[in-house]
Amino acid sequence: MPLTLEDLNRSSPEQLLAGPAGLSGLYEHSDWIVMAALEKRPFASVHAFKMALVQVLDLCSEAQKLALINAHPELTGKAQIDPSLTPDSQNEQQKAGLAYCSAEEYAALTHLNQSYRARFGFGFILAVRGPRGLGLTRTEIIQTLERRLSNPRDFELAEAIRNIHRIAEIRLNEKMNSSPLIGEMIWDWHEDLAQYSEHEASTPPVLTVTYLSKAHRQCASHLEELMKESGFDEVSQDAVGNVIGVYRALSNASNGAKTLLMGSHYDTVRNAGKYDGRLGIFCGIAAVKTLREQHLRLGFNIEVVAFAEEEGQRFPATFLASSALTGQFKPEWLEQKDAQGVTLQEAMRQAGLDPSQIPSIERDPKQYLGFLEVHIEQGPVLNALNAPLGLVTSINGSKRFVGSIKGMASHSGTTPMKNRKDAACAAAELALYMEARAAKDLDSVATMGIFEVPNGSINVVPGRVNLSLDMRAPNNAQRDALCIEVLKEAERICERRGVQLELKENLSVSAAPSSEALKSHWQAAIQTLGLKVIELPSGAGHDAMKIHDILPQAMLFVRGQNAGISHNPLESTTTDDMQLAYEALILTLHSLNQAQH
Ligand code: HGY
Ligand code: MN
Ligand code: MN
């Protein structure tokens, strides 16, 4: 009989540990962790029990953590040859295909394991069943081990504990015979959408979907189909390529059927992760799919928007798609050119879009209740706290500049150091100043993401550098003070070095505090799930910060794996966390619905 929440709250600890569905072995040879967590019952949910397990380990000494880590078997290639493996470990490692390594793989694993233990003084721990729960490939395991070898020791100690919690989560799911089915569906939707990329045949696969590329158009059609299959009443694409699904309200809706807007973006940065933006679209679609299957209609329409452009990769106009919804699309953007000289207007026409229809995209705020966005955190906070969900307090405001520094290209062998007009050194000096100046604020960030010497040569002093500045802060005053000082220092550096600076501001977006009212609905949902409410600012920009200009908005963050890395193929989250985000959204919709009556 699978374990239930009822059992967790009522059975004696001894009963809970005993038997095949018992909790003994949830943490390898360390039942004391379960016993300590059970002292915190009753639990409002299984997630609350998992949080209690996390808290037990949070309060442990390093010695206790090391003992737990070293109670785990080495990730050996021949799982069945090591009798100390517990049935669970044996099962997990076989599922991950570790039992049948090639001689090279086995040698690599053994060598890396030894190097890892020698470097850190404890064994390498990895939840080999992975974020989808079906098992990582041997290649993924070996690559992860190689990558983590270069981490600092304290990070690896924490990462080992995070993986142990993930192993326990998967084991607990099996003991409760409960799989995160919607989370798995959403995970698989990401995989399906990631088939479309501008690097079709590359190995390893690289995901790049920039605005109105062939892959981008394929994504739009794919999302349209998915929305139709999921039961939306109307599905359409607008003049900038947003894919919009509407799920209508109850016919006799009291509030004249206002609309709740949800969604996020489906374009990506270059060599991107699979979840940035897309998770928010898929959670919205999954929520409507569930309402449709339950034959439920709410007191408001639901409009899920898959925004076509948020990343500003192909054209400088960033947040182009959400700007169209807020009536802030600038006609002069149509003249912007991409790296191949194609104007935005031409790209739209080639994609079958009609720029003359863009003004009609603008939404009337009076028709809307607000905007909800689910998004991966894209940062380390929730991952470090072992917390699956977070509530966004405010989205940092940002300003971006693109431009160049022009010096004088000259012979690297004959040009004396004091006579140079080295554009790269000027840019480097500015980058280091900007880094130090942002760090002074503690919660500002500044990045020179583009720093390139066009047609550079090994024996030529760089005559030109193309560069970008991205500066952000929790409020506009702090953001602007940072920008002013950086731009002044840029002038001083170029003056002193005798080089010319050309910079153009290409984005200025205000800090966007979350709507307290909408936040309160997210908060109630998180509490209903039995999770701790963790509030945090968003360092990343989101469509919500543009929609903020006309509607109240609030975001839910979902924990990222691999220290929350993002804008990188290592970006990851788990099916269990996706499930929780979906459940929080459903609860929030019902909470908003009750508030309408
Ligand atoms: O840059 C950002 O913060 C977002 O990912 N576009
Ligand atoms: Mn992004
Ligand atoms: Mn994003």
PDB file of N, CA and C and ligand atoms in Angstrom, residues 265 267-269 276-277 310-311 375 378 540-542 566-567 571, ligand 2:
ATOM      1  N   HIS A 265       7.670  34.563 -22.547  1.00  0.00           N
ATOM      2  CA  HIS A 265       8.186  34.656 -23.935  1.00  0.00           C
ATOM      3  C   HIS A 265       8.713  33.322 -24.458  1.00  0.00           C
ATOM      4  N   ASP A 267      10.918  33.370 -27.351  1.00  0.00           N
ATOM      5  CA  ASP A 267      12.213  33.553 -27.998  1.00  0.00           C
ATOM      6  C   ASP A 267      13.306  33.275 -26.967  1.00  0.00           C
ATOM      7  N   THR A 268      14.529  33.060 -27.442  1.00  0.00           N
ATOM      8  CA  THR A 268      15.609  32.708 -26.488  1.00  0.00           C
ATOM      9  C   THR A 268      16.848  33.537 -26.795  1.00  0.00           C
ATOM     10  N   VAL A 269      17.779  33.524 -25.875  1.00  0.00           N
ATOM     11  CA  VAL A 269      19.099  34.070 -26.183  1.00  0.00           C
ATOM     12  C   VAL A 269      19.822  33.019 -27.030  1.00  0.00           C
ATOM     13  N   ASP A 276      13.741  29.263 -19.870  1.00  0.00           N
ATOM     14  CA  ASP A 276      13.598  30.722 -19.739  1.00  0.00           C
ATOM     15  C   ASP A 276      12.414  31.180 -20.588  1.00  0.00           C
ATOM     16  N   GLY A 277      11.392  31.710 -19.937  1.00  0.00           N
ATOM     17  CA  GLY A 277      10.198  32.191 -20.657  1.00  0.00           C
ATOM     18  C   GLY A 277       9.195  31.082 -20.867  1.00  0.00           C
ATOM     19  N   GLU A 310      11.414  38.949 -26.354  1.00  0.00           N
ATOM     20  CA  GLU A 310      11.730  39.560 -25.055  1.00  0.00           C
ATOM     21  C   GLU A 310      13.227  39.759 -24.909  1.00  0.00           C
ATOM     22  N   GLU A 311      14.026  38.981 -25.634  1.00  0.00           N
ATOM     23  CA  GLU A 311      15.457  38.946 -25.357  1.00  0.00           C
ATOM     24  C   GLU A 311      16.283  39.976 -26.121  1.00  0.00           C
ATOM     25  N   HIS A 375       8.096  32.056 -13.886  1.00  0.00           N
ATOM     26  CA  HIS A 375       9.394  32.094 -14.583  1.00  0.00           C
ATOM     27  C   HIS A 375      10.449  31.400 -13.725  1.00  0.00           C
ATOM     28  N   GLN A 378      16.369  32.042 -12.529  1.00  0.00           N
ATOM     29  CA  GLN A 378      17.581  32.425 -13.277  1.00  0.00           C
ATOM     30  C   GLN A 378      18.658  32.947 -12.323  1.00  0.00           C
ATOM     31  N   ALA A 540      16.672  39.502 -13.171  1.00  0.00           N
ATOM     32  CA  ALA A 540      16.429  39.399 -14.612  1.00  0.00           C
ATOM     33  C   ALA A 540      15.232  40.257 -14.991  1.00  0.00           C
ATOM     34  N   GLY A 541      15.222  40.701 -16.233  1.00  0.00           N
ATOM     35  CA  GLY A 541      14.076  41.425 -16.757  1.00  0.00           C
ATOM     36  C   GLY A 541      13.039  40.434 -17.269  1.00  0.00           C
ATOM     37  N   HIS A 542      11.784  40.841 -17.273  1.00  0.00           N
ATOM     38  CA  HIS A 542      10.709  39.940 -17.726  1.00  0.00           C
ATOM     39  C   HIS A 542       9.617  40.741 -18.432  1.00  0.00           C
ATOM     40  N   SER A 566      21.385  30.299 -15.875  1.00  0.00           N
ATOM     41  CA  SER A 566      20.419  30.527 -16.950  1.00  0.00           C
ATOM     42  C   SER A 566      21.131  31.228 -18.112  1.00  0.00           C
ATOM     43  N   HIS A 567      20.385  31.342 -19.245  1.00  0.00           N
ATOM     44  CA  HIS A 567      21.030  31.833 -20.476  1.00  0.00           C
ATOM     45  C   HIS A 567      22.240  30.948 -20.774  1.00  0.00           C
ATOM     46  N   GLU A 571      20.840  25.404 -17.840  1.00  0.00           N
ATOM     47  CA  GLU A 571      19.600  25.846 -17.187  1.00  0.00           C
ATOM     48  C   GLU A 571      18.692  24.634 -16.999  1.00  0.00           C
TER      49      GLU A 571
HETATM   50 MN    MN B   2      16.195  35.558 -20.724  1.00  0.00          MN
END
